[in-house]
XYZ file of C-alpha atoms in Angstrom:
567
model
C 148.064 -69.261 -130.574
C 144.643 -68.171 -131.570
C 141.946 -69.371 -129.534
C 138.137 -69.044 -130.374
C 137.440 -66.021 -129.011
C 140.302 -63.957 -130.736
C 139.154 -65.512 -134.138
C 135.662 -64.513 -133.651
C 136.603 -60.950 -132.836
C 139.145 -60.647 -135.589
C 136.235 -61.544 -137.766
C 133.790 -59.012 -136.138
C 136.512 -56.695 -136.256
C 136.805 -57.517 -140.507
C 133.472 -57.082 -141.062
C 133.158 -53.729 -139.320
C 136.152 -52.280 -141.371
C 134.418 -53.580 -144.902
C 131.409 -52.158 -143.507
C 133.027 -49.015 -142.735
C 134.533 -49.190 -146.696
C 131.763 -50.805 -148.208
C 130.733 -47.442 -150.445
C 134.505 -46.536 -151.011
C 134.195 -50.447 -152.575
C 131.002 -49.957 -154.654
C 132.865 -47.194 -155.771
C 135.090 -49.077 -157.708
C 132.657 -50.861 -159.766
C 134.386 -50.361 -163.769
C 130.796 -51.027 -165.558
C 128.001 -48.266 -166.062
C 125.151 -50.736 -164.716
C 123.183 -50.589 -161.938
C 124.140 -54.010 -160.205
C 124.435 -55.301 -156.543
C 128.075 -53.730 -155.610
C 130.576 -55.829 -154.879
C 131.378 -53.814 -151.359
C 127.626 -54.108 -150.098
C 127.469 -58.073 -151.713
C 130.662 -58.648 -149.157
C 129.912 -56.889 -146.495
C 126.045 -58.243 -146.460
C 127.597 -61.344 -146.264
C 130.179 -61.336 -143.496
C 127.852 -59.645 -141.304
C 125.791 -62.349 -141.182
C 129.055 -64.254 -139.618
C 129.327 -61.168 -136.910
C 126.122 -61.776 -136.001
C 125.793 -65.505 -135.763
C 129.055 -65.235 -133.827
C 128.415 -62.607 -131.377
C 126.470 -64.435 -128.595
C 128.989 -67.460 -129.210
C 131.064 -68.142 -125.870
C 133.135 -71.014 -127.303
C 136.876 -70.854 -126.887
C 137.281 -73.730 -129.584
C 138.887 -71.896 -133.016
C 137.072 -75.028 -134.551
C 133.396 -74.353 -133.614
C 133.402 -70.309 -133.891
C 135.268 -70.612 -137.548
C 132.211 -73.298 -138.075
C 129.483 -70.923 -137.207
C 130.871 -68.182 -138.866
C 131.558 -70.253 -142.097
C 128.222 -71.944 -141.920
C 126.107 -68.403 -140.990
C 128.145 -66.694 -144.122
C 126.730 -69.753 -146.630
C 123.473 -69.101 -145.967
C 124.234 -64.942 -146.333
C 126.112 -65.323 -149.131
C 124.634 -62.691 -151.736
C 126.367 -61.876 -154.976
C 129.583 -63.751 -156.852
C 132.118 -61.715 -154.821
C 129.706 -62.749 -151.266
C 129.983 -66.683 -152.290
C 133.755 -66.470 -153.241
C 134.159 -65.056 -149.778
C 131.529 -67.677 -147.661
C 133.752 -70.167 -149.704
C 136.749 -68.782 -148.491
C 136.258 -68.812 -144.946
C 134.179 -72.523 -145.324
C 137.195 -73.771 -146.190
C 139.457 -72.332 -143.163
C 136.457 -73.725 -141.227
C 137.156 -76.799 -142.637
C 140.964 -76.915 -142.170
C 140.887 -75.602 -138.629
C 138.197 -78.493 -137.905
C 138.589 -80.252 -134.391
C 141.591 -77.674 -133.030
C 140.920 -75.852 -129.969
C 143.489 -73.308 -131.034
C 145.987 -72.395 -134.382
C 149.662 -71.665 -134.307
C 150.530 -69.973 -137.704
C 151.176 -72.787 -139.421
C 147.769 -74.592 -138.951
C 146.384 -70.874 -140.074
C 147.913 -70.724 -143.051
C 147.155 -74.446 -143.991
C 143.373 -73.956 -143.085
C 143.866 -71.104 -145.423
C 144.746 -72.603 -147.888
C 141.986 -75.379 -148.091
C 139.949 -72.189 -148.539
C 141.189 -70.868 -151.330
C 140.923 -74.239 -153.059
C 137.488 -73.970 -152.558
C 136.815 -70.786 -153.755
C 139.136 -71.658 -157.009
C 137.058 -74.823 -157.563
C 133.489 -73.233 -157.467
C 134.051 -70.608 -160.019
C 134.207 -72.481 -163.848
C 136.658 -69.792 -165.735
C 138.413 -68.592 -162.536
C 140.208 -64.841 -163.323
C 143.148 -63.978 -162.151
C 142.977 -59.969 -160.939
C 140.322 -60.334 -158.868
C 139.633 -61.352 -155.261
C 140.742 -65.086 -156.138
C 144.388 -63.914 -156.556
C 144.832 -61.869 -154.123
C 143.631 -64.340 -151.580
C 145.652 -67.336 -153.301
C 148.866 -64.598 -153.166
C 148.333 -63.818 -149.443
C 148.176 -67.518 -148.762
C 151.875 -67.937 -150.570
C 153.063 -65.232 -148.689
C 151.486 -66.757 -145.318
C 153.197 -69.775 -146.042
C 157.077 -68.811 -146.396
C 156.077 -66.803 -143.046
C 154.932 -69.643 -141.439
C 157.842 -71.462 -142.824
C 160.233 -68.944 -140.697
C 157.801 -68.113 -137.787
C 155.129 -70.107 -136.165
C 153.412 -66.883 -134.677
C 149.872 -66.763 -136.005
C 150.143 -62.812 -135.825
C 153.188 -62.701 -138.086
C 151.810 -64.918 -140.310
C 148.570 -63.246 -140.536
C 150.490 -59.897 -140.987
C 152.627 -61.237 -143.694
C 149.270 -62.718 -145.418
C 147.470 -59.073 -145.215
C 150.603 -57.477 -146.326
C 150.390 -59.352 -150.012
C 146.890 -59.161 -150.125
C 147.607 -55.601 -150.430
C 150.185 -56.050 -152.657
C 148.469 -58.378 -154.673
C 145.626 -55.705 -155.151
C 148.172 -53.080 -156.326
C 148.577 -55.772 -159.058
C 145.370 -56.612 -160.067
C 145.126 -53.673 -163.021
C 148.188 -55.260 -164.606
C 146.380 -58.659 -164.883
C 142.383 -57.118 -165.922
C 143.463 -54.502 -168.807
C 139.775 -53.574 -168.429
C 140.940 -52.423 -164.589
C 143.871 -50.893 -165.960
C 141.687 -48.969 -168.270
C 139.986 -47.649 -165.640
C 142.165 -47.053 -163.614
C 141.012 -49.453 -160.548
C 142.194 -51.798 -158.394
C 139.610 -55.076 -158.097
C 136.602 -54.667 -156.046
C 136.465 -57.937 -154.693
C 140.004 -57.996 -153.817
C 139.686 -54.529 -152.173
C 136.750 -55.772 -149.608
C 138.679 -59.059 -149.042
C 142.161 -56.755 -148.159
C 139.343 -54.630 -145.937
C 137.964 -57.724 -144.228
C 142.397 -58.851 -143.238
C 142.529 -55.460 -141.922
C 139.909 -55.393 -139.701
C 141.011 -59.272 -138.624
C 144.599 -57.815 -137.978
C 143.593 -54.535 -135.915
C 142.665 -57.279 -133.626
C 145.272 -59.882 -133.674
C 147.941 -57.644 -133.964
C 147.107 -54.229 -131.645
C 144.273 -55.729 -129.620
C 141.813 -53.014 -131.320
C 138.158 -53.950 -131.965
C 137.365 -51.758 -135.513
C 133.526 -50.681 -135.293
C 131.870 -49.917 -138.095
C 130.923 -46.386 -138.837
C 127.098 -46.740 -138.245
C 128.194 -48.167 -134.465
C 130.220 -45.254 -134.189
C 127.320 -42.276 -135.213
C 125.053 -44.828 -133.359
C 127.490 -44.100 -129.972
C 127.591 -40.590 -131.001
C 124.385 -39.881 -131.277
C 122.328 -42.398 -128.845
C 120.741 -39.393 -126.434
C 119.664 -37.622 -129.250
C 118.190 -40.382 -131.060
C 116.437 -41.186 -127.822
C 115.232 -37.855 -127.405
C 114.144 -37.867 -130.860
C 112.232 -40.976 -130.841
C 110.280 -39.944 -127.541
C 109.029 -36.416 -129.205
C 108.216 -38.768 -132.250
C 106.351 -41.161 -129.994
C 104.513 -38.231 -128.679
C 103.423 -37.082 -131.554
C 102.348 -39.697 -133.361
C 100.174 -40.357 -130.448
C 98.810 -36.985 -130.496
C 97.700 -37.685 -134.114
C 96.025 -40.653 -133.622
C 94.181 -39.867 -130.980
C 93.542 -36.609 -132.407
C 91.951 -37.868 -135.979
C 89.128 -34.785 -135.472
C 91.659 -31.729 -135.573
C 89.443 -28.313 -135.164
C 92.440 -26.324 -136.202
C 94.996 -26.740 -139.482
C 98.093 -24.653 -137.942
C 100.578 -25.654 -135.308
C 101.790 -22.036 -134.532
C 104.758 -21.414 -131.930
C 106.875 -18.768 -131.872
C 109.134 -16.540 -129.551
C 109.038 -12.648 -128.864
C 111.773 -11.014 -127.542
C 110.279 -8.485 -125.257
C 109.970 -4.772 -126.292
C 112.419 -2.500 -124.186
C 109.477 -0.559 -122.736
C 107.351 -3.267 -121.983
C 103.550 -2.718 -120.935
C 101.093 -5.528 -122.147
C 100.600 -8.643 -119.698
C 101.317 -12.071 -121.731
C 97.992 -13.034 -120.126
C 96.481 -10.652 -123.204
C 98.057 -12.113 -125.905
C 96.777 -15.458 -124.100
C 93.209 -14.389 -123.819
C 93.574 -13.271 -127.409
C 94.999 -16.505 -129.070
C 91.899 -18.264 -127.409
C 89.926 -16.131 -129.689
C 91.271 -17.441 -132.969
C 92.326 -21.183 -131.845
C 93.134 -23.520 -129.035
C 95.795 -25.622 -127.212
C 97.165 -21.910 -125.680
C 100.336 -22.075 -123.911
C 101.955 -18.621 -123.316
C 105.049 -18.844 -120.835
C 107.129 -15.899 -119.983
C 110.736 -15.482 -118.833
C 112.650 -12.336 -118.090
C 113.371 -11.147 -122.035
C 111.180 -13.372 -123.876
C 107.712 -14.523 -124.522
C 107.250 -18.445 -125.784
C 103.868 -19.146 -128.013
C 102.189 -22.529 -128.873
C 98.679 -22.326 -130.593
C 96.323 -23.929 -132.835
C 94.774 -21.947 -135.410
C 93.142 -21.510 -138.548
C 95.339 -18.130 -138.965
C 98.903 -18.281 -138.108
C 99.027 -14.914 -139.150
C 96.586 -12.856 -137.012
C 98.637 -14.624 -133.943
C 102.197 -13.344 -135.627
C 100.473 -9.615 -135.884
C 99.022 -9.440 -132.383
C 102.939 -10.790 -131.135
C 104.011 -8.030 -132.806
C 102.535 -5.086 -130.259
C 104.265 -7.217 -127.610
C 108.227 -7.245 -129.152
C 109.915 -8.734 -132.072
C 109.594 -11.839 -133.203
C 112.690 -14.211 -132.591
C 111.638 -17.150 -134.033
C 108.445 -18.848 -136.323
C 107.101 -22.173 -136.752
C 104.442 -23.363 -138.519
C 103.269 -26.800 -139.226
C 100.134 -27.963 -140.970
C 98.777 -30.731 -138.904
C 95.758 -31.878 -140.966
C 98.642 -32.440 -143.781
C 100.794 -34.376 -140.510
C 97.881 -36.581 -139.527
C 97.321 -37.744 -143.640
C 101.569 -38.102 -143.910
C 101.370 -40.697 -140.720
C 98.246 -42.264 -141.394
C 99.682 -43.057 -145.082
C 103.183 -44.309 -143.160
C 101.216 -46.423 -140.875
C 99.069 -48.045 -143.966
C 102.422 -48.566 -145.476
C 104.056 -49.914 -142.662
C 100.964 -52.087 -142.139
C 101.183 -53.362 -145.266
C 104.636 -54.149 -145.215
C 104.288 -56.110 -142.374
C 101.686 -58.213 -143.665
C 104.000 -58.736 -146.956
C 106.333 -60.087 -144.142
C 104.212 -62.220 -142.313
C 102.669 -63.869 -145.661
C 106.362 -64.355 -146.965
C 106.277 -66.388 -143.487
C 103.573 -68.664 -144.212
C 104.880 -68.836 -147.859
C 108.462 -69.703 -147.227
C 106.999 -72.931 -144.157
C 109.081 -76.393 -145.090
C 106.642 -78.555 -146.676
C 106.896 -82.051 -147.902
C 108.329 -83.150 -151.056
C 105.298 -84.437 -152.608
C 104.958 -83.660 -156.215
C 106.917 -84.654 -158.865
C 108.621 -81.202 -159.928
C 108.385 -77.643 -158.504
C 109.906 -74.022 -159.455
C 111.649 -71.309 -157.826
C 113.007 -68.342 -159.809
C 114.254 -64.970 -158.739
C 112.385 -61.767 -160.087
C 111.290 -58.490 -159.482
C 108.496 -56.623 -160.287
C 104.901 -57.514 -159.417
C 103.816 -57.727 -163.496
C 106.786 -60.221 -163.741
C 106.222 -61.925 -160.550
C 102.635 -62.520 -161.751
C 104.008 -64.057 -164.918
C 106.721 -66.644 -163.105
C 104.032 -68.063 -161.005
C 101.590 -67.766 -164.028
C 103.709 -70.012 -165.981
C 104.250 -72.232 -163.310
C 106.618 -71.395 -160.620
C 105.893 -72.195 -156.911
C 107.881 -69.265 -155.229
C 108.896 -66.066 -156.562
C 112.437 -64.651 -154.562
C 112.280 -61.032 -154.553
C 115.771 -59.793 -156.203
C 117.488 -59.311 -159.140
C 120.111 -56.948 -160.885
C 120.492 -54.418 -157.751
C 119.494 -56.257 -154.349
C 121.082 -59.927 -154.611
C 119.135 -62.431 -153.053
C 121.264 -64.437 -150.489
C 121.803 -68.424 -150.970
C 119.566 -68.683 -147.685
C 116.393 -66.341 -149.207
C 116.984 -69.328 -152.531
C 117.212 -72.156 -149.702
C 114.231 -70.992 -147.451
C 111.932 -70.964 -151.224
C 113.087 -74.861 -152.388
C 112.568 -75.611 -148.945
C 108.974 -74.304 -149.042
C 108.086 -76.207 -152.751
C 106.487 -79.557 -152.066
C 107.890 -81.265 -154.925
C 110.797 -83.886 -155.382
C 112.866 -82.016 -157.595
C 113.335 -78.277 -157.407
C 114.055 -76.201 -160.725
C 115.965 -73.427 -159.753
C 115.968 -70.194 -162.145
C 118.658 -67.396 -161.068
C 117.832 -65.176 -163.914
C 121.137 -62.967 -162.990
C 124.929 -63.994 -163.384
C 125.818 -62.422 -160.510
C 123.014 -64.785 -158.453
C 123.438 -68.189 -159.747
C 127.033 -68.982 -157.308
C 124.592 -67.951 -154.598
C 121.864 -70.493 -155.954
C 124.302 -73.647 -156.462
C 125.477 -73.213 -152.609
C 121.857 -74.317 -151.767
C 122.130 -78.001 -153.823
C 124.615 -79.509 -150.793
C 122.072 -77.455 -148.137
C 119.442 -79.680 -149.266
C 119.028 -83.700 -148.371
C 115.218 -84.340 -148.889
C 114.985 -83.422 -152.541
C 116.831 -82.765 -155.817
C 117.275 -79.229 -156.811
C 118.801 -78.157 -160.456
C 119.823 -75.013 -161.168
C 119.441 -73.980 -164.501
C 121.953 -70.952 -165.262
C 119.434 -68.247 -166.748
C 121.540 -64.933 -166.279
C 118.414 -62.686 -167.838
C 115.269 -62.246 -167.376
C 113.840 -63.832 -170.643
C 115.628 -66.335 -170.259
C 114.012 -67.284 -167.270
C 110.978 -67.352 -169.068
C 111.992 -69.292 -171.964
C 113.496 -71.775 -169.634
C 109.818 -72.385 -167.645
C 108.064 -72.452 -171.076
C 110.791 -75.668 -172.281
C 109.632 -77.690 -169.416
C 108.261 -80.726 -170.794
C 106.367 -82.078 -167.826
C 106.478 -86.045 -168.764
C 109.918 -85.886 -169.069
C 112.685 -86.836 -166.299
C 114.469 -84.332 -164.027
C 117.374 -84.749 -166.175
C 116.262 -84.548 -169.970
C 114.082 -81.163 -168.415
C 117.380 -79.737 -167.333
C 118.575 -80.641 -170.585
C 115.971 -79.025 -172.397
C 115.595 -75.935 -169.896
C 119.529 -75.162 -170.771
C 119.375 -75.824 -174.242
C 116.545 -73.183 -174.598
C 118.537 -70.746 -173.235
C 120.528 -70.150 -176.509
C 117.263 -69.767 -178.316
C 116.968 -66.672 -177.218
C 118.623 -62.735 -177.007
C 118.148 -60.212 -174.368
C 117.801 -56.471 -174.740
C 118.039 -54.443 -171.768
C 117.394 -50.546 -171.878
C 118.742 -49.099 -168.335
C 120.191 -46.300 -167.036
C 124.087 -45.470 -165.981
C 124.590 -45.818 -162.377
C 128.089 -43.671 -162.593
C 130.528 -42.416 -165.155
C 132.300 -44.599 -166.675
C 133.856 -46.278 -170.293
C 131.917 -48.847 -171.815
C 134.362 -50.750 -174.709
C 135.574 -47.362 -176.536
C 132.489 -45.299 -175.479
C 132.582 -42.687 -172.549
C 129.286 -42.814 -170.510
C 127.946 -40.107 -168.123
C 126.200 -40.824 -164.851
C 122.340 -40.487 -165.457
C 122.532 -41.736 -169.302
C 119.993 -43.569 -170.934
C 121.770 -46.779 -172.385
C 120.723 -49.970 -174.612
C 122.496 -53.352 -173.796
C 121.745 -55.879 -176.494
C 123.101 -59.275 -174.725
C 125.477 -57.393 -171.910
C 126.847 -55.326 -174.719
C 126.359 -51.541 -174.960
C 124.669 -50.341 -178.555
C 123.326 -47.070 -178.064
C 122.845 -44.436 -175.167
C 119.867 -41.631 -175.467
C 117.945 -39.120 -173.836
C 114.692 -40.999 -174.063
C 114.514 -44.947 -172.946
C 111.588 -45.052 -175.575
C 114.246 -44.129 -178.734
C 116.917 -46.697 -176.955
C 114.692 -49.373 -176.780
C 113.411 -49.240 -180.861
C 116.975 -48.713 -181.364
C 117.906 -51.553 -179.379
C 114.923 -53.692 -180.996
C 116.136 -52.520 -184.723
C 119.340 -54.393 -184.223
C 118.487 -57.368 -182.469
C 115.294 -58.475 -184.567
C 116.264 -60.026 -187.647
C 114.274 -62.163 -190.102
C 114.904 -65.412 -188.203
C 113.049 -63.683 -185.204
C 109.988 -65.815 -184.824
C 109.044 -63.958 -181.558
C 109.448 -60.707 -179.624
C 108.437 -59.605 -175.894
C 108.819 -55.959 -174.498
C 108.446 -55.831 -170.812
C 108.277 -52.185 -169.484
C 109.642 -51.529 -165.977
C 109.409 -48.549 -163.304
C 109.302 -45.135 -164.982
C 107.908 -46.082 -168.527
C 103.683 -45.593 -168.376
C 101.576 -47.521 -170.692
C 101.333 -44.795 -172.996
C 105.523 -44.877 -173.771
C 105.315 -48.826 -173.631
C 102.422 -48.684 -176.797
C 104.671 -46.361 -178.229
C 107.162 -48.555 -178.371
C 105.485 -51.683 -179.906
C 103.979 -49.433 -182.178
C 107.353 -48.246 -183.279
C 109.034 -51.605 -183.234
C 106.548 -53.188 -185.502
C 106.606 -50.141 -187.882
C 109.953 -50.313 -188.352
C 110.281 -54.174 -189.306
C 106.882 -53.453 -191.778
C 104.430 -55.252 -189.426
C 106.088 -58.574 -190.402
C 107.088 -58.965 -185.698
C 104.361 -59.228 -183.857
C 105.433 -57.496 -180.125
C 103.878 -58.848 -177.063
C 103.664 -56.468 -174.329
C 103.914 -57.348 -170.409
C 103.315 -54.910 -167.587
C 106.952 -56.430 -165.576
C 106.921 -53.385 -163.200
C 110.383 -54.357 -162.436
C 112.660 -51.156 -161.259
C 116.764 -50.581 -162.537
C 115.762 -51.345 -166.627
C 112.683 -48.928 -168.440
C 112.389 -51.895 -170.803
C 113.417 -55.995 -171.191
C 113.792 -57.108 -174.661
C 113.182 -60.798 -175.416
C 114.170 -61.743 -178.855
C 113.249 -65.414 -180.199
């Protein structure tokens, strides 16, 4: 049987070994796009479970699969994160009320889960992380059928995970192409792994960081004293009289004659904060001085010199007092996101949460309307709790919910059962623009249900160009792209890759505007200055004979040099 405690270490143990794997994951990612990887989505995600569940002294299986389930809901980040919260909410679900499992109640708690994660995704896929969990659970259930020992049956249900994932390129062409094995399915076949080390062999799997954390604990204690040191040397030392932090070692001349205390009287000639200590062979130096050099030359009549450091500490006091106005500021970022995310009362009619990045685009969400802005998009996935914590903190009766990313709107429709107190409607924007298109349909004497109407419908009105950069080698359709290429995605689909994000993006434009267009947006990210974004309009507009009009916004978002929205 498997009591509480041995599920919630097999699941600490599962997300230590995806941890450990997470980049060997990422690495598997077929597509050229920046994105958030499936192996960090996963692994974001279960650790949240690990550490709900590690001060959790319950021996019910019940309660410990509850708080894990219920901890990796709220963490869920990314498709592949959801599928997997849904996954284990569901073996929460089935193991519901039992102390303990045999292998048979395992397998049929298991089961419930993959239902669940079957029934949340529309188009479900087979070769990805959905078939290799519904294959382990077929396998897990002719075990079960033979022997009731939970262990068995969980090592007959990793065992065709594993298979299954051998078999996931002969179901995806586009992973056969590659030459890959599903990500998703991967992390999930990581996650059994880790469970099983623990079931099986009794072995706890810590993550790699734990293990370079053991490793290296003295020295990073040691480390963080001489830091504390001198960062309190530099504040209280804002008035430095010298620029140099010399030290250095002489290895004493064979026929030695000069007293140390000479050298000491004359560093106190050219600086201050003298130390000169001597052993049998060598002389050790600290001074501060406005000429290192002088200091080396007089060493010099005393022996050779050994070894030579020289810091410049006016240049050490302005690096830490710009990391303390950063660190400052980030933690008053923090602490408003505190008073921004409170609960308040549903009080008006409507409200708006969308997920962006980029203060110029930020600016324009909550221009147009929107009460919270969640920080996230293409490469940093916003978990279903970040989404919950921002409806939760709009005082209106119905929440509008704008993803703005495919791979974030699972994560946002977890947070409509979350919620009691209001209504919230997620309206599937996968891009950017159509984010914005969506806010701009809202028709505010309307009802909750004709605006969600109206909000969707909007979203065909309207094509997104994306002008990025390639994140890895890879194939795109029948095109080979290089790691560090400039590529143009008109509506998810590669056109063009080029040198310059300025020539992509009027490529990009030529092809998507046509003479239906009745509007056109460019919004220029991270890397592009205002100069290259006028260039671009200019361009654009020259080459459809000043008939488009191209309105410019400062988005300031980082992964894509330039947004296209094409009306």
């Amino acid at each position: 049987m498997i009591n509480g405690a041995g599920f919630r270490n097999a699941l600490i143990s599962g997300a230590n070994n995806i941890t450990s794997h997470k980049s060997e994951i990422n690495a598997l990612n077929i597509f050229p796009v920046p994105d958030g990887d499936t192996g960090t989505n996963m692994s974001m995600t279960i650790e949240a479970a690990a550490r709900a569940l590690e001060n959790v002294e319950s021996k019910s299986i019940a309660e410990n699969a509850s708080v894990a389930a219920s901890a990796m809901l709220k963490g869920a980040r990314g498709n592949s994160g959801v599928i997997l919260s849904l996954l284990f909410r569901g073996i929460a679900n089935g193991l519901k009320d039992k102390e303990e499992a045999d292998g048979k109640a395992l397998v049929s708690a298991f089961h419930v889960g993959v239902e669940m994660a079957y029934k949340a995704v529309m188009n479900p896929t087979e070769g990805t992380i959905l078939t290799v969990a519904r294959m382990a659970f077929d396998a897990g259930r002719t075990a079960a059928e033979v022997e009731n020992d939970p262990v068995i049956v969980f090592n007959a249900l990793c065992s065709a995970a594993h298979d299954a994932l051998e078999k996931t390129p002969e179901m995806l062409p586009v992973l056969k192409k590659a030459g890959v094995v599903d990500a998703g399915g991967k992390g999930l076949c990581m996650i059994f792994d880790g469970m099983l080390s623990l079931l099986k062999d009794g072995e706890m799997i810590r993550a790699q960081e734990q293990e370079e954390e053991a490793n290296t604990g003295i020295q990073a204690q040691i480390a963080a004293s001489d830091e504390f040191f001198k960062n309190a040397a530099a504040e209280f030392d804002a008035d430095i009289r010298f620029t140099y932090c010399t030290e250095f070692i002489i290895g004493k001349a064979e026929e030695f004659s000069k007293s140390p205390l000479e050298l000491q009287s004359f560093l106190e000639t050219i600086g201050d904060c003298v130390v000169v200590a001597e052993d049998e062979d060598i002389i050790k130096v600290h001074v501060h001085t406005e000429h290192p050099g002088k200091a080396m030359e007089e060493a010099l009549s005393f022996g050779q010199l050994l070894t030579v450091k020289v810091e410049n500490m006016k240049e050490q006091h302005k690096k830490a007092a710009e990391q303390y106005e950063k660190e400052k500021a980030a933690a008053e970022a923090v602490k408003q996101k505190q008073e921004e995310m409170k609960p308040a009362s549903p009080e008006q009619e409507a409200g708006f949460v969308a997920v962006a990045s980029g203060e110029g685009l930020i600016s324009v969400f909550k221009d147009l309307g929107c009460n919270h802005v969640v920080s996230g998009g293409q490469s940093m996935n916003p978990s279903t709790e970040d989404i919950l914590e921002a409806v939760l903190a709009t005082p209106a009766k119905t929440v509008f919910v704008l993803p703005n990313n495919k791979n974030i709107i699972l994560a946002a429709e977890q947070v409509v059962p979350l919620v009691t107190d209001r209504e919230v409607i997620i309206i599937p924007t996968k891009t950017i623009p159509q984010g914005l298109v969506a806010m701009l349909s809202y028709a505010q004497d309307s009802t909750p249900d004709l605006n969600r109407e109206y909000m969707t419908a909007a979203l065909n009105n309207v094509s997104t160009g994306q002008v990025t950069y390639a994140a890895r080698n890879s194939e795109f359709g029948h095109t080979k792209i290089k790691e560090g290429e400039i590529i143009a995605l008109n509506n998810g689909k590669l056109t063009n890759k080029e040198k310059d994000p300025v020539k992509a993006v009027v490529k990009l434009a030529k092809e998507m505007i046509s003479k239906d267009t009745s509007y056109v947006s460019l919004i220029y990210g991270n890397g592009i200055t205002q100069t290259q974004a006028n260039a671009a309009v200019e361009a654009i507009e020259a080459k459809n004979g000043g008939n488009i009009e191209v309105s410019l916004i400062d988005g300031g978002q980082p992964i894509y040099y330039f947004i296209l929205s094409v009306e």
